[in-house]
Backbone as CSV, one residue per row, in Angstrom:
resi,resn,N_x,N_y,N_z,CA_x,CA_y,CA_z,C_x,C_y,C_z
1,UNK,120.643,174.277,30.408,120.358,175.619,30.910,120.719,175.726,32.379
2,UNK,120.219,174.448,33.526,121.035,174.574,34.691,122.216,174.594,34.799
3,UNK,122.940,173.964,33.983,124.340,173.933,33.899,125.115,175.025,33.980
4,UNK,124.670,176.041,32.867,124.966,177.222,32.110,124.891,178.466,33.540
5,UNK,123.757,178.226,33.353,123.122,178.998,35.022,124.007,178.888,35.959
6,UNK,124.542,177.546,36.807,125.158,177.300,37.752,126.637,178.129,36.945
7,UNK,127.193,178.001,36.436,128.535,178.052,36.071,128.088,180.178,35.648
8,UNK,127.146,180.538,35.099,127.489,182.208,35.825,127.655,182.600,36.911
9,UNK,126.896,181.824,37.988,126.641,182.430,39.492,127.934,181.671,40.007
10,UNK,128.691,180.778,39.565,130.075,180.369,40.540,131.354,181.373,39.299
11,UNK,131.280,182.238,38.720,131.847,182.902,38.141,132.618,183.968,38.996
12,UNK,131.600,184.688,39.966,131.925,185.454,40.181,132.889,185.684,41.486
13,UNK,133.014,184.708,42.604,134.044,184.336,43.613,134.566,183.185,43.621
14,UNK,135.597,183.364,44.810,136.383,181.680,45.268,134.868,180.847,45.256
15,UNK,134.276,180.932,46.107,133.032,180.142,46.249,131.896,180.920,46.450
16,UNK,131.044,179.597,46.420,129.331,181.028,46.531,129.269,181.134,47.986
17,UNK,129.787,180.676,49.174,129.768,181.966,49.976,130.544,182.723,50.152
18,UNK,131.833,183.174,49.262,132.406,184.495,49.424,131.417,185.691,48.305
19,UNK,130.989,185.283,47.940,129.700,186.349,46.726,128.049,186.919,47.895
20,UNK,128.829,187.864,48.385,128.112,188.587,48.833,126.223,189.074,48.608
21,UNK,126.650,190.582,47.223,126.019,190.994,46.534,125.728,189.884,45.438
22,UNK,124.384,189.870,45.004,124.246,189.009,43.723,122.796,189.877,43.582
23,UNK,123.315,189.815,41.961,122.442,190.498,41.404,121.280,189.153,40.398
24,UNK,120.042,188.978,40.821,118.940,188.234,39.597,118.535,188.816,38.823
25,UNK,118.452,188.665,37.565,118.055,189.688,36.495,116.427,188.551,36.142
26,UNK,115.238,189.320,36.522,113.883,188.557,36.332,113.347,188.073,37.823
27,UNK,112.244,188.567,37.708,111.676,188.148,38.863,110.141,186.771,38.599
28,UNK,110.554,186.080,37.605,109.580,185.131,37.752,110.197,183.992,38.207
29,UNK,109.802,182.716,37.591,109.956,181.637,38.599,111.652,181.083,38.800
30,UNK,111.697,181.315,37.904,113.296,180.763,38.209,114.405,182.318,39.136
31,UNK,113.636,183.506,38.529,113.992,184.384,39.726,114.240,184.410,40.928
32,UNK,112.700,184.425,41.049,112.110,184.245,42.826,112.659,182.986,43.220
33,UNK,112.797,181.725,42.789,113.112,180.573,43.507,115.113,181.111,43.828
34,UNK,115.934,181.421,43.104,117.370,182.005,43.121,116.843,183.041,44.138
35,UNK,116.141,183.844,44.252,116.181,185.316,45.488,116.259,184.162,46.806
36,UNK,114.663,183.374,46.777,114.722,182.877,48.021,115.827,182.308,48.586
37,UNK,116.393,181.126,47.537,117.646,179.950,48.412,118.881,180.882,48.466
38,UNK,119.370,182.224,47.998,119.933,182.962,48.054,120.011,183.598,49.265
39,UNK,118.967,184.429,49.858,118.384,184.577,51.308,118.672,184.094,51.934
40,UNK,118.315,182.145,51.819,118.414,181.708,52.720,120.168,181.651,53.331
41,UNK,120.062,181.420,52.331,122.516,181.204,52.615,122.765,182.819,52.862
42,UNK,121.742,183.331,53.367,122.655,184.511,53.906,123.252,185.397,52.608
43,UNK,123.242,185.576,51.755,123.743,186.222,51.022,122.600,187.587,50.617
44,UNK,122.835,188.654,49.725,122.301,189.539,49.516,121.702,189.718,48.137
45,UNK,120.418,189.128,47.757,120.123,189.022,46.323,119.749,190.355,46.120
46,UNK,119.580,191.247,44.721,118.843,192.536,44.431,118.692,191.894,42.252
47,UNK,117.126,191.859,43.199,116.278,191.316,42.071,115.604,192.658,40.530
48,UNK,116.258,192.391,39.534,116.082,193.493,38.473,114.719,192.958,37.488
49,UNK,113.861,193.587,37.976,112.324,193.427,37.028,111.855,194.166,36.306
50,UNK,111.713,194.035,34.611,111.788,195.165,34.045,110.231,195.314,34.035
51,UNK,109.205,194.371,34.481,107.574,194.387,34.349,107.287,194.984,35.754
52,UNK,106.063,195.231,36.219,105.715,196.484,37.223,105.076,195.316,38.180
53,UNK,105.104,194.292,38.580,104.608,192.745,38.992,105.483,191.403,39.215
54,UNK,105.668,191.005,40.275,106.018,189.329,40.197,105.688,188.362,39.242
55,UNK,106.007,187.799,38.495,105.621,186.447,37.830,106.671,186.435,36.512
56,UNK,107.372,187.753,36.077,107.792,187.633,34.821,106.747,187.546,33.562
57,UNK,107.206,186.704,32.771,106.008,187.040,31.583,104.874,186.615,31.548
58,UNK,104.287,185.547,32.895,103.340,185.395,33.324,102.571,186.240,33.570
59,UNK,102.864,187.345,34.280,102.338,188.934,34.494,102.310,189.365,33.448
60,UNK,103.660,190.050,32.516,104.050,190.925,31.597,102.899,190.451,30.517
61,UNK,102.372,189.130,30.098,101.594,188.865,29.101,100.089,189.532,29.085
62,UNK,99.164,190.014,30.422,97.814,190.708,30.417,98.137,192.126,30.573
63,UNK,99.495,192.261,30.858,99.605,193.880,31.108,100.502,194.459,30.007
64,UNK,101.462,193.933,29.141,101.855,194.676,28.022,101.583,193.726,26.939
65,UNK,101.288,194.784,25.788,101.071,194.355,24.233,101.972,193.115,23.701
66,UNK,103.406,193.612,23.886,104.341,192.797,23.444,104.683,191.202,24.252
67,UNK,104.113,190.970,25.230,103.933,189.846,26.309,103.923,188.589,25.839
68,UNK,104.380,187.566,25.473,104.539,186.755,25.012,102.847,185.438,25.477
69,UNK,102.402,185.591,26.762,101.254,185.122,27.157,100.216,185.693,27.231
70,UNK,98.963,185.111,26.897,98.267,186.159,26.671,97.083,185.640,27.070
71,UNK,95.993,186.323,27.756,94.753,185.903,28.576,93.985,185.045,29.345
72,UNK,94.411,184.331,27.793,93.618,182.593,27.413,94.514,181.790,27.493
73,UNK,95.408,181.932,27.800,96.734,180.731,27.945,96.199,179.720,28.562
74,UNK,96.149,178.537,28.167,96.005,177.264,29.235,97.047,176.565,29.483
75,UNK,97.959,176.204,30.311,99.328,175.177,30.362,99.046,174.035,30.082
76,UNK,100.861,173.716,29.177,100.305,172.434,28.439,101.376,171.332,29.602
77,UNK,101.035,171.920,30.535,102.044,170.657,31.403,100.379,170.998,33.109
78,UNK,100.436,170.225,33.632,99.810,170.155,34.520,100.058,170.670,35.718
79,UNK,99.466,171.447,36.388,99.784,172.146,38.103,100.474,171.139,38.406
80,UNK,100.211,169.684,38.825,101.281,169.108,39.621,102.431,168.722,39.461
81,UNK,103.133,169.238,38.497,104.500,169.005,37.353,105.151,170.621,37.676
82,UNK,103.460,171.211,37.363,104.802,172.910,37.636,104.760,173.442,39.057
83,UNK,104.582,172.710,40.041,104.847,173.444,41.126,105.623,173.404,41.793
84,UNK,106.099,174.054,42.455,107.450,174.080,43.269,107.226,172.815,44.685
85,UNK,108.495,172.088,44.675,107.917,170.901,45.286,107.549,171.112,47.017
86,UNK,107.264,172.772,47.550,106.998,172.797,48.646,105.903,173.870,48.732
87,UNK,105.528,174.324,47.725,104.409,174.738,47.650,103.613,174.104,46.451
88,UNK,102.676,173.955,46.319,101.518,173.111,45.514,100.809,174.389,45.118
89,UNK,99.698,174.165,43.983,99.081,175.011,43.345,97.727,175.235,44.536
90,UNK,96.810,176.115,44.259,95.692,175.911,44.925,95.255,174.942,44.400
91,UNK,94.713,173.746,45.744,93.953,172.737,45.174,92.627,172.788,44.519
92,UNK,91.839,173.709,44.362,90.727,173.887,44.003,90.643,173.825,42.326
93,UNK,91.804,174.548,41.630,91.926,174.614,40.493,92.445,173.544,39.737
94,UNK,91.694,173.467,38.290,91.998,172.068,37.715,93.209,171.518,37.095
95,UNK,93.988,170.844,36.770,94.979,170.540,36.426,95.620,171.095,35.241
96,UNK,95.561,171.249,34.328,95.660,172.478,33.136,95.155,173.936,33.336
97,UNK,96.300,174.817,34.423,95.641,176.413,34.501,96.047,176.999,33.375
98,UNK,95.186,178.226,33.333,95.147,179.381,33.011,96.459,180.131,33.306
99,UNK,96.815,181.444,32.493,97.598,182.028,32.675,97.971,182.656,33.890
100,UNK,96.620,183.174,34.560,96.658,184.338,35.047,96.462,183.723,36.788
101,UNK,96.393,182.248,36.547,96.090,181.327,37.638,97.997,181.094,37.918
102,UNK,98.275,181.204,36.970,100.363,181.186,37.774,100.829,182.327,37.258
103,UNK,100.393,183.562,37.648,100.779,184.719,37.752,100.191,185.160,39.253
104,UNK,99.200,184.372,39.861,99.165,184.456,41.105,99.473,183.660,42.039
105,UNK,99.687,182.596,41.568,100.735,181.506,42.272,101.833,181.750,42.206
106,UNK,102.917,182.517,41.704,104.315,182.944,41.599,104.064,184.036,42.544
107,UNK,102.923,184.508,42.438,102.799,186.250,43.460,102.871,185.724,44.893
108,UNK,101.815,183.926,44.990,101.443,184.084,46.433,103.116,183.359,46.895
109,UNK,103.600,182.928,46.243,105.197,182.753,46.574,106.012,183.460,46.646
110,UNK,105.732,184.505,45.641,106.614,185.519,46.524,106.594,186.287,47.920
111,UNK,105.108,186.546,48.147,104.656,186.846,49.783,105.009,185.802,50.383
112,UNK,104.731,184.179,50.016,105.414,183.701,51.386,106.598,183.414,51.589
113,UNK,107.503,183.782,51.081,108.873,184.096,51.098,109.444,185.378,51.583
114,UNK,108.821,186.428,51.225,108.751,187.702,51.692,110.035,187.985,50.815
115,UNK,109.699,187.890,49.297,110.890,188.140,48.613,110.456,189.578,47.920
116,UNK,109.528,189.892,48.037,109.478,191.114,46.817,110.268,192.222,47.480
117,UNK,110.681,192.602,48.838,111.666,193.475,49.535,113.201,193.095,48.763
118,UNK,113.079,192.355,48.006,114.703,191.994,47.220,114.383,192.811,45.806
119,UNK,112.977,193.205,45.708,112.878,193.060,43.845,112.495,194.638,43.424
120,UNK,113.123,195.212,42.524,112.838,196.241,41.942,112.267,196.508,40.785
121,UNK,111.010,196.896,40.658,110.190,196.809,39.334,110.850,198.108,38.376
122,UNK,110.631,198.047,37.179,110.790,198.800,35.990,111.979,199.074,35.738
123,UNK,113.030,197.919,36.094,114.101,198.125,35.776,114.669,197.023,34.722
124,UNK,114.935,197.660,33.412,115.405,196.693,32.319,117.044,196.698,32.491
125,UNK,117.390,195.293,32.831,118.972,195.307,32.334,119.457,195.243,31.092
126,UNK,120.685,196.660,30.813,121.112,196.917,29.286,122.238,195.851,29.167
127,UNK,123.085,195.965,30.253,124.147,195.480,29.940,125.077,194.541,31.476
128,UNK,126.176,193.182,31.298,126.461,192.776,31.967,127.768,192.235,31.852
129,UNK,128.917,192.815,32.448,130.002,192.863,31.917,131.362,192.659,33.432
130,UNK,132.269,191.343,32.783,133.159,191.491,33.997,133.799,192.150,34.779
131,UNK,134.499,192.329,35.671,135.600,193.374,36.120,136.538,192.388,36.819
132,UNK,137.640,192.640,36.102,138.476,191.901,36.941,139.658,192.895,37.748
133,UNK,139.777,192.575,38.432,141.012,193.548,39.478,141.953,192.833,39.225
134,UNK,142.445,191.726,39.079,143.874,191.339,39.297,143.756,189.840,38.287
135,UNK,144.950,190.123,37.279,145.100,189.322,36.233,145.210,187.781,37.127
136,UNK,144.829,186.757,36.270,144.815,185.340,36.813,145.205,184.424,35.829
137,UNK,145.906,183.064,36.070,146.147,182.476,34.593,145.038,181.895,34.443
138,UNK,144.941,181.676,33.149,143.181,181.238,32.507,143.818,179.384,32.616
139,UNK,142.946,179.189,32.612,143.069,177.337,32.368,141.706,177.183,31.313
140,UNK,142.127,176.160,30.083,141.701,176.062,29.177,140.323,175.130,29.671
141,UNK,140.253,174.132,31.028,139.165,173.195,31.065,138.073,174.428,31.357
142,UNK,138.037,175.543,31.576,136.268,175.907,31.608,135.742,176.084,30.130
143,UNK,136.675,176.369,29.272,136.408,176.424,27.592,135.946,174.996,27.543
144,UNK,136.068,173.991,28.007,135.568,172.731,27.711,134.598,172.285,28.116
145,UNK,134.642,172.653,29.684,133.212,172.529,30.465,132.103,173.928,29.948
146,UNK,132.305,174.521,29.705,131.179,175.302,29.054,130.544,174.923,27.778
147,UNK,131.795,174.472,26.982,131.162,173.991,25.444,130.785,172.327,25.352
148,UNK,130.912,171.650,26.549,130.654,170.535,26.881,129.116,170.228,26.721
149,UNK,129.088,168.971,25.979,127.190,168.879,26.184,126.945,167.530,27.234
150,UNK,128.084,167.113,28.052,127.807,166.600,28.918,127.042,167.387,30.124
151,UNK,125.990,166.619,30.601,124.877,167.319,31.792,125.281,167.521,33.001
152,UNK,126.302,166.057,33.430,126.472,165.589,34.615,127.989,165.514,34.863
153,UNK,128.618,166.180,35.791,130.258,166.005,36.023,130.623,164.444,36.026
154,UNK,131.580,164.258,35.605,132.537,162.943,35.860,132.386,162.823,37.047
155,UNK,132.440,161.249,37.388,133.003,160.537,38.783,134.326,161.007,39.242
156,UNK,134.659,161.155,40.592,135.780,161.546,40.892,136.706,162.452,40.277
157,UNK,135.783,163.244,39.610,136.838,164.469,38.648,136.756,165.678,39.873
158,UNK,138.016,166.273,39.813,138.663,167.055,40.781,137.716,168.707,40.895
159,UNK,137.687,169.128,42.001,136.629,170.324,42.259,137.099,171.336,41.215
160,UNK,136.114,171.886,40.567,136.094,172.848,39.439,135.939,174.124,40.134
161,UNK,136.986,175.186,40.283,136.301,176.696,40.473,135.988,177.666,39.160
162,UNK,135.215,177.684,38.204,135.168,178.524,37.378,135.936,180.272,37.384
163,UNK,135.643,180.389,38.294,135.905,182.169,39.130,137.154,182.191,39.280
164,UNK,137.991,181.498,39.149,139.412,181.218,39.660,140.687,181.741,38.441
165,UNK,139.555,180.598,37.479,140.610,180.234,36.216,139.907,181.118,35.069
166,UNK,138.495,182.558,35.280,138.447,183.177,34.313,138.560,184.261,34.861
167,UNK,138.982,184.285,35.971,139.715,186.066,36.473,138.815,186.933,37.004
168,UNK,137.578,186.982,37.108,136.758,187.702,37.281,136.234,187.726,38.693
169,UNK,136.534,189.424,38.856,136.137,189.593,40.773,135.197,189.975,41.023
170,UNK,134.098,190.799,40.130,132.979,191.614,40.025,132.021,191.804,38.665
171,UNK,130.604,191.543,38.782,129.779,191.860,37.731,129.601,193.157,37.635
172,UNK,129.622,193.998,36.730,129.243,195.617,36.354,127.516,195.041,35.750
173,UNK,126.818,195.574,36.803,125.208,195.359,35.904,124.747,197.031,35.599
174,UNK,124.200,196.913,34.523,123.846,198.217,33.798,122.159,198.008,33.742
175,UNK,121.723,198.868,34.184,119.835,198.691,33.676,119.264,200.103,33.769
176,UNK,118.289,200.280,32.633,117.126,201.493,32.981,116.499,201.729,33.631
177,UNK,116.018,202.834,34.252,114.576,203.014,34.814,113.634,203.772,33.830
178,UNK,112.497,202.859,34.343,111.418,203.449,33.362,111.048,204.233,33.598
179,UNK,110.917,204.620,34.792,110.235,205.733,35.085,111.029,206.839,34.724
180,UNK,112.229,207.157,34.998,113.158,208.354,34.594,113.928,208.133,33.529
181,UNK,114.014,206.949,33.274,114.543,206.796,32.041,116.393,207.258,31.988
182,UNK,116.488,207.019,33.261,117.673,207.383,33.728,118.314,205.914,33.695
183,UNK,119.719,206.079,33.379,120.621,204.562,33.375,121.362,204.700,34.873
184,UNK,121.273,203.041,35.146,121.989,203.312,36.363,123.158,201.952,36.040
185,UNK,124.239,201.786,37.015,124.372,200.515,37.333,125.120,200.180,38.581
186,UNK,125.457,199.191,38.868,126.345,198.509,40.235,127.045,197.792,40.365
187,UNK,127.601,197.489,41.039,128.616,196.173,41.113,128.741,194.687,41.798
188,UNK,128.443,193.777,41.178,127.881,192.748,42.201,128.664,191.593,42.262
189,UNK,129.042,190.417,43.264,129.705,189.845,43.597,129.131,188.297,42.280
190,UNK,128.183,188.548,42.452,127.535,187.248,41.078,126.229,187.679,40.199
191,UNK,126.095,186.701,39.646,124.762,187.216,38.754,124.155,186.137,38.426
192,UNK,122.699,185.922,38.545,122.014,184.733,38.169,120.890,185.709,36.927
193,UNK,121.138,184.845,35.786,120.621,185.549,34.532,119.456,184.260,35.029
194,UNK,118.266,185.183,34.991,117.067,184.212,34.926,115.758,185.269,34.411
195,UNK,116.309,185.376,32.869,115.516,186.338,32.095,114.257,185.791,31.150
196,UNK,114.947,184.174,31.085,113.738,183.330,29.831,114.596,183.704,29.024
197,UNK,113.882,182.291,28.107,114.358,182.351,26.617,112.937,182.599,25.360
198,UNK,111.745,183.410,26.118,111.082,184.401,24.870,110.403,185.127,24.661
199,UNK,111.838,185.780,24.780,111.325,187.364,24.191,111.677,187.162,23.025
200,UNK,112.555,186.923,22.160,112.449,186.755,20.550,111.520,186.241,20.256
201,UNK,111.145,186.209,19.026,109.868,185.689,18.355,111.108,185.132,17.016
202,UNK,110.909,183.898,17.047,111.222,182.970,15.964,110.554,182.504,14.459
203,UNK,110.863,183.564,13.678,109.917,183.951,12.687,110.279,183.102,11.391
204,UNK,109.983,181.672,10.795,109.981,181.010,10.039,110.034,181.943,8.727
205,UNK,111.353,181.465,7.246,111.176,181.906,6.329,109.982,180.445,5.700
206,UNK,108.974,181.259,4.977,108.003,180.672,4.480,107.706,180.874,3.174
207,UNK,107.829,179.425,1.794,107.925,180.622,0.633,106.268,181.164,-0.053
208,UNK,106.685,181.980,-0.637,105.011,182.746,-0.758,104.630,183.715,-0.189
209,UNK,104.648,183.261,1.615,104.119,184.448,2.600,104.396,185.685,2.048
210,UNK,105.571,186.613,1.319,105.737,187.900,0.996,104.678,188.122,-0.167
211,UNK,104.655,187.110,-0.866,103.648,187.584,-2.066,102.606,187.683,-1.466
212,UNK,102.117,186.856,-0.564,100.349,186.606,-0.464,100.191,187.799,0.977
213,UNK,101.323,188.845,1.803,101.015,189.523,2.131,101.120,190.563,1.370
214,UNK,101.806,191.320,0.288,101.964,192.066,-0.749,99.981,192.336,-1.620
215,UNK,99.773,190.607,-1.530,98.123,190.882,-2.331,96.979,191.074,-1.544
216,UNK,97.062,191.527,0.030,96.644,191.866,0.447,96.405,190.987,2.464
217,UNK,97.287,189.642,2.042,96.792,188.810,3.325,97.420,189.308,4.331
218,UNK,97.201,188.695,5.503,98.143,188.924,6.860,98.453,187.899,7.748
219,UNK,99.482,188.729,8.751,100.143,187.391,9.110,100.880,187.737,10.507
220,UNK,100.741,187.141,11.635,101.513,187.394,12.512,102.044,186.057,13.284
221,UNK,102.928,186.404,14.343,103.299,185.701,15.144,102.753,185.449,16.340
222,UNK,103.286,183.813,16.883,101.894,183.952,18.074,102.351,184.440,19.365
223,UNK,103.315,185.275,18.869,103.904,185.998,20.404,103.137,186.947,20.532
224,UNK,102.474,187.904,19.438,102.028,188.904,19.301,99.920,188.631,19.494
225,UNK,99.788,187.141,19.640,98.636,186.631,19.667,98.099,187.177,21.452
226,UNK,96.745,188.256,21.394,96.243,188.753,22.753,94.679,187.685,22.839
227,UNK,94.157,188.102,21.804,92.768,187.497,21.774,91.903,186.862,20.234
228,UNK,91.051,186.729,20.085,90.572,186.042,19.255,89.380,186.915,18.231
229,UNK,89.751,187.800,18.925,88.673,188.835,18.017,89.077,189.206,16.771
230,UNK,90.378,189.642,16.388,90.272,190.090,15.049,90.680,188.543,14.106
231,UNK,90.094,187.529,14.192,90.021,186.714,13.549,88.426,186.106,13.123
232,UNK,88.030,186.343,13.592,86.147,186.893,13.520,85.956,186.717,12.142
233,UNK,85.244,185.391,11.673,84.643,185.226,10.001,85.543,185.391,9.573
234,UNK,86.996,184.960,10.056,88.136,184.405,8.858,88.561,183.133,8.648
235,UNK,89.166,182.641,7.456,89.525,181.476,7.428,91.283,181.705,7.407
236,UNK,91.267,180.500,8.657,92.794,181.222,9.279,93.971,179.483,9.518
237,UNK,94.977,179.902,9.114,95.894,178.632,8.531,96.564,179.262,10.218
238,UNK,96.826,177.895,11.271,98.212,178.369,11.777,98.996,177.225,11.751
239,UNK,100.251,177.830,11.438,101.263,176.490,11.115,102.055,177.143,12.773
240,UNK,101.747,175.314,13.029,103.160,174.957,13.731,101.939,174.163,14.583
241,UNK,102.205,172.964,15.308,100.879,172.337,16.162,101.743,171.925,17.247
242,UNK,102.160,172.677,17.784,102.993,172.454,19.384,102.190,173.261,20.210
243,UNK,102.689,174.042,21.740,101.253,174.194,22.435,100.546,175.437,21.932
244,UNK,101.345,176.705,21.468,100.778,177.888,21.301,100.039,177.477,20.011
245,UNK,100.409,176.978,19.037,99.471,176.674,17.805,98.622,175.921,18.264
246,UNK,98.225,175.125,19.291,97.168,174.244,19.213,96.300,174.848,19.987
247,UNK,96.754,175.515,20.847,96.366,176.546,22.044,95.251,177.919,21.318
248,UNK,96.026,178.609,20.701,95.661,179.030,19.675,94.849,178.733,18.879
249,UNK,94.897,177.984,18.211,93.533,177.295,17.213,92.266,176.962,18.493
250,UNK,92.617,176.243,19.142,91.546,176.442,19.828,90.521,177.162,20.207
251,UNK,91.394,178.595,20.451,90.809,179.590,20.680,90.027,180.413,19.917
252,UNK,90.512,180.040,18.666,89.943,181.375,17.060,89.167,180.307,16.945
253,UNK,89.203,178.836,17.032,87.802,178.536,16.245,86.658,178.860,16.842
254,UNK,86.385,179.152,17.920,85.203,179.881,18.176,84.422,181.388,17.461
255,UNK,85.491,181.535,17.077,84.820,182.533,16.068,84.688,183.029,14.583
256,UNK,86.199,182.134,14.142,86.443,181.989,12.762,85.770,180.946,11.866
257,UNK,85.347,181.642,10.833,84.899,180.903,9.873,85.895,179.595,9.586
258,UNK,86.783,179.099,9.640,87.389,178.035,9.306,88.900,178.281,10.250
259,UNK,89.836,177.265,10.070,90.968,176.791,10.911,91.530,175.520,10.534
260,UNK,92.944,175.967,10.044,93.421,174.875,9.622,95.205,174.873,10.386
261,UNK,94.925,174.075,10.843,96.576,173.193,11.533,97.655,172.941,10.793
262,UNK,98.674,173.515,10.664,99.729,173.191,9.211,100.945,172.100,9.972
263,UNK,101.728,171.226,10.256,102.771,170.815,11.090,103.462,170.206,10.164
264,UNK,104.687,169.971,10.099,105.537,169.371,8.944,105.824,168.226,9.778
265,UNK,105.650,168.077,11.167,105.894,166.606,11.889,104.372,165.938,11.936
266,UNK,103.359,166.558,11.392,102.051,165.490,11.484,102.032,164.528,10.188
267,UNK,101.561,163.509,10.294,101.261,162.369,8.886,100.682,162.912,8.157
268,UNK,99.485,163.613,8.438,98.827,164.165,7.656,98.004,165.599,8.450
269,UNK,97.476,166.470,7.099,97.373,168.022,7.716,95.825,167.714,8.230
270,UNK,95.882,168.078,9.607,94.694,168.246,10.216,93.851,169.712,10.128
271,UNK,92.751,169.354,10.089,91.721,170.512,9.961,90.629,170.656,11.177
272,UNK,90.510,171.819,11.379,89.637,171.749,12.622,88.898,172.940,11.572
273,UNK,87.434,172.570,11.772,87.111,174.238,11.251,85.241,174.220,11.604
274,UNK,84.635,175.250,11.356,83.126,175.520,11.699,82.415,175.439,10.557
275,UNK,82.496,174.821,9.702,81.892,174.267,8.451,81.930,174.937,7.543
276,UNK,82.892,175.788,7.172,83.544,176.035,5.776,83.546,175.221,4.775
277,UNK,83.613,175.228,3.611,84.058,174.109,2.916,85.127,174.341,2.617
278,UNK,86.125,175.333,2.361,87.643,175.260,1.618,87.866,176.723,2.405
279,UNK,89.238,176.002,2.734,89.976,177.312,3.605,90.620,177.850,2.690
280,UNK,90.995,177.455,1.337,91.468,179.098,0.603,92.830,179.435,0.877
281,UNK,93.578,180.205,0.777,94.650,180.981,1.498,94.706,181.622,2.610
282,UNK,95.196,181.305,3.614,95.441,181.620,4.889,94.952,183.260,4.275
283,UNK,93.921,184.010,5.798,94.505,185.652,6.258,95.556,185.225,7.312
284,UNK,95.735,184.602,8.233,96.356,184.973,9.279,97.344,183.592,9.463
285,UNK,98.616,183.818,9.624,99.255,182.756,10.265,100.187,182.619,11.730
286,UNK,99.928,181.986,12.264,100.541,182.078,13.429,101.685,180.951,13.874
287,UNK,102.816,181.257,14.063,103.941,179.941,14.029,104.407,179.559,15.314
288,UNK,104.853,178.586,15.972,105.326,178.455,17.102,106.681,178.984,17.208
């Protein structure tokens, strides 16, 4: 993904300091960290946020429905792993935060950077498309280095300009406003796509699930997971035991009559539950 990343943003000039304008599409962490070192080299970032807040879906998860994080989130990696290696988390807080504990740690980084003067809220990007002014011959090695699953350049292999050998002088960025609902767009010297990879929801074919929602059960995804209430005196199957399923279960067994863990990588199916005797057929499933 750094790879990928680096090789859009050297797309767009001879080098990254002839790229002026650069446009970030997302203002959470991998955003804001591209606005700042961007800044710093003097260049001109204009940051596109389609949520009304700093953090990306860290934010977007307590303030819209569709939010992929949601209240109760606990991280399954530790403050001192996710912090940026020159700012640290507040020390006060314990090593596994809360959601809403790095939705204000991305905020207090963005004040001390003084980046949110780069960032424009409620703006969704539609579309992102080259412009080239003046034809160039293509050279076949960026088709290689792009589809390459090597991480790390060769020793002594000769300086690569991407921007050179795919012709391209200018990004056309296209985005909405929410508020007017008016389309706008601009023209920018590079583009650092730092949007995340989830907003899709990765929805397992499962066989049965259509029948046993047809006879009345239900079933969602745990993107769509806010709180633990409408699981209240149910006995509730979630398959998948990576962090949101375990995360998750955690959370409903406090109120559900039963809870059962489904994983096709465990030895055997674990059960967590409040003394049910037989969980029955899932109402609710939730998948990673």
């Amino acid at each position: 993904a750094v790879r990928t990343m680096a090789a859009i943003f050297l797309m767009a000039a001879g080098s990254v300091l002839e790229a002026k304008r650069v446009c970030v599409v997302g203002a959470g962490a991998a955003g804001l960290v591209a606005a700042r070192r961007l800044s710093e080299a003097g260049l001109h970032p204009t940051v596109l946020e389609r949520g009304h807040a700093v953090g990306g879906l860290w934010a977007l998860g307590e303030a819209r429905a569709d939010g992929a994080v949601y209240p109760g989130l606990v991280t399954n990696l530790p403050k001192e792993l996710m912090a940026f290696h020159d700012f640290p988390f507040d020390c006060s807080l314990p090593s596994f935060v809360r959601a809403r504990d790095v939705a204000r740690y991305l905020q207090a980084y963005a004040l001390k950077h003084s980046l949110e003067k780069f960032i424009q809220f409620g703006k969704t990007v539609t579309c992102i498309e080259p412009i080239c002014l003046a034809p160039k011959s293509p050279d076949p090695s960026i088709e290689r280095l792009l589809n390459s699953k090597e991480t790390e350049p060769k020793k002594n292999a000769p300086p690569f300009n991407p921007v050179f050998r795919l012709g391209v002088d200018r990004w056309r960025v296209s985005w909405q406003d929410e508020w007017s609902g008016a389309t706008e767009c601009a023209d920018f010297d590079a583009v650092v796509c730092a949007s995340g990879h989830y907003e899709q929801a990765v929805v397992p074919e499962i066989s049965g699930l259509q029948e046993y929602l047809r006879a009345g059960g239900s079933s969602a995804h745990s993107q769509a997971y806010k709180t633990a209430a409408p699981f209240a005196g149910k006995r509730v199957v979630v398959v998948g035991a990576r962090a949101s399923g375990t995360d998750i279960a955690r959370e409903i067994l406090n109120v559900a009559a039963a809870v059962t863990v489904a994983d096709p990588s465990c030895t055997a199916l674990e059960r967590v539950d409040t003394g049910a005797a037989d969980t029955g057929a899932a109402d609710t499933g939730a998948a990673d």
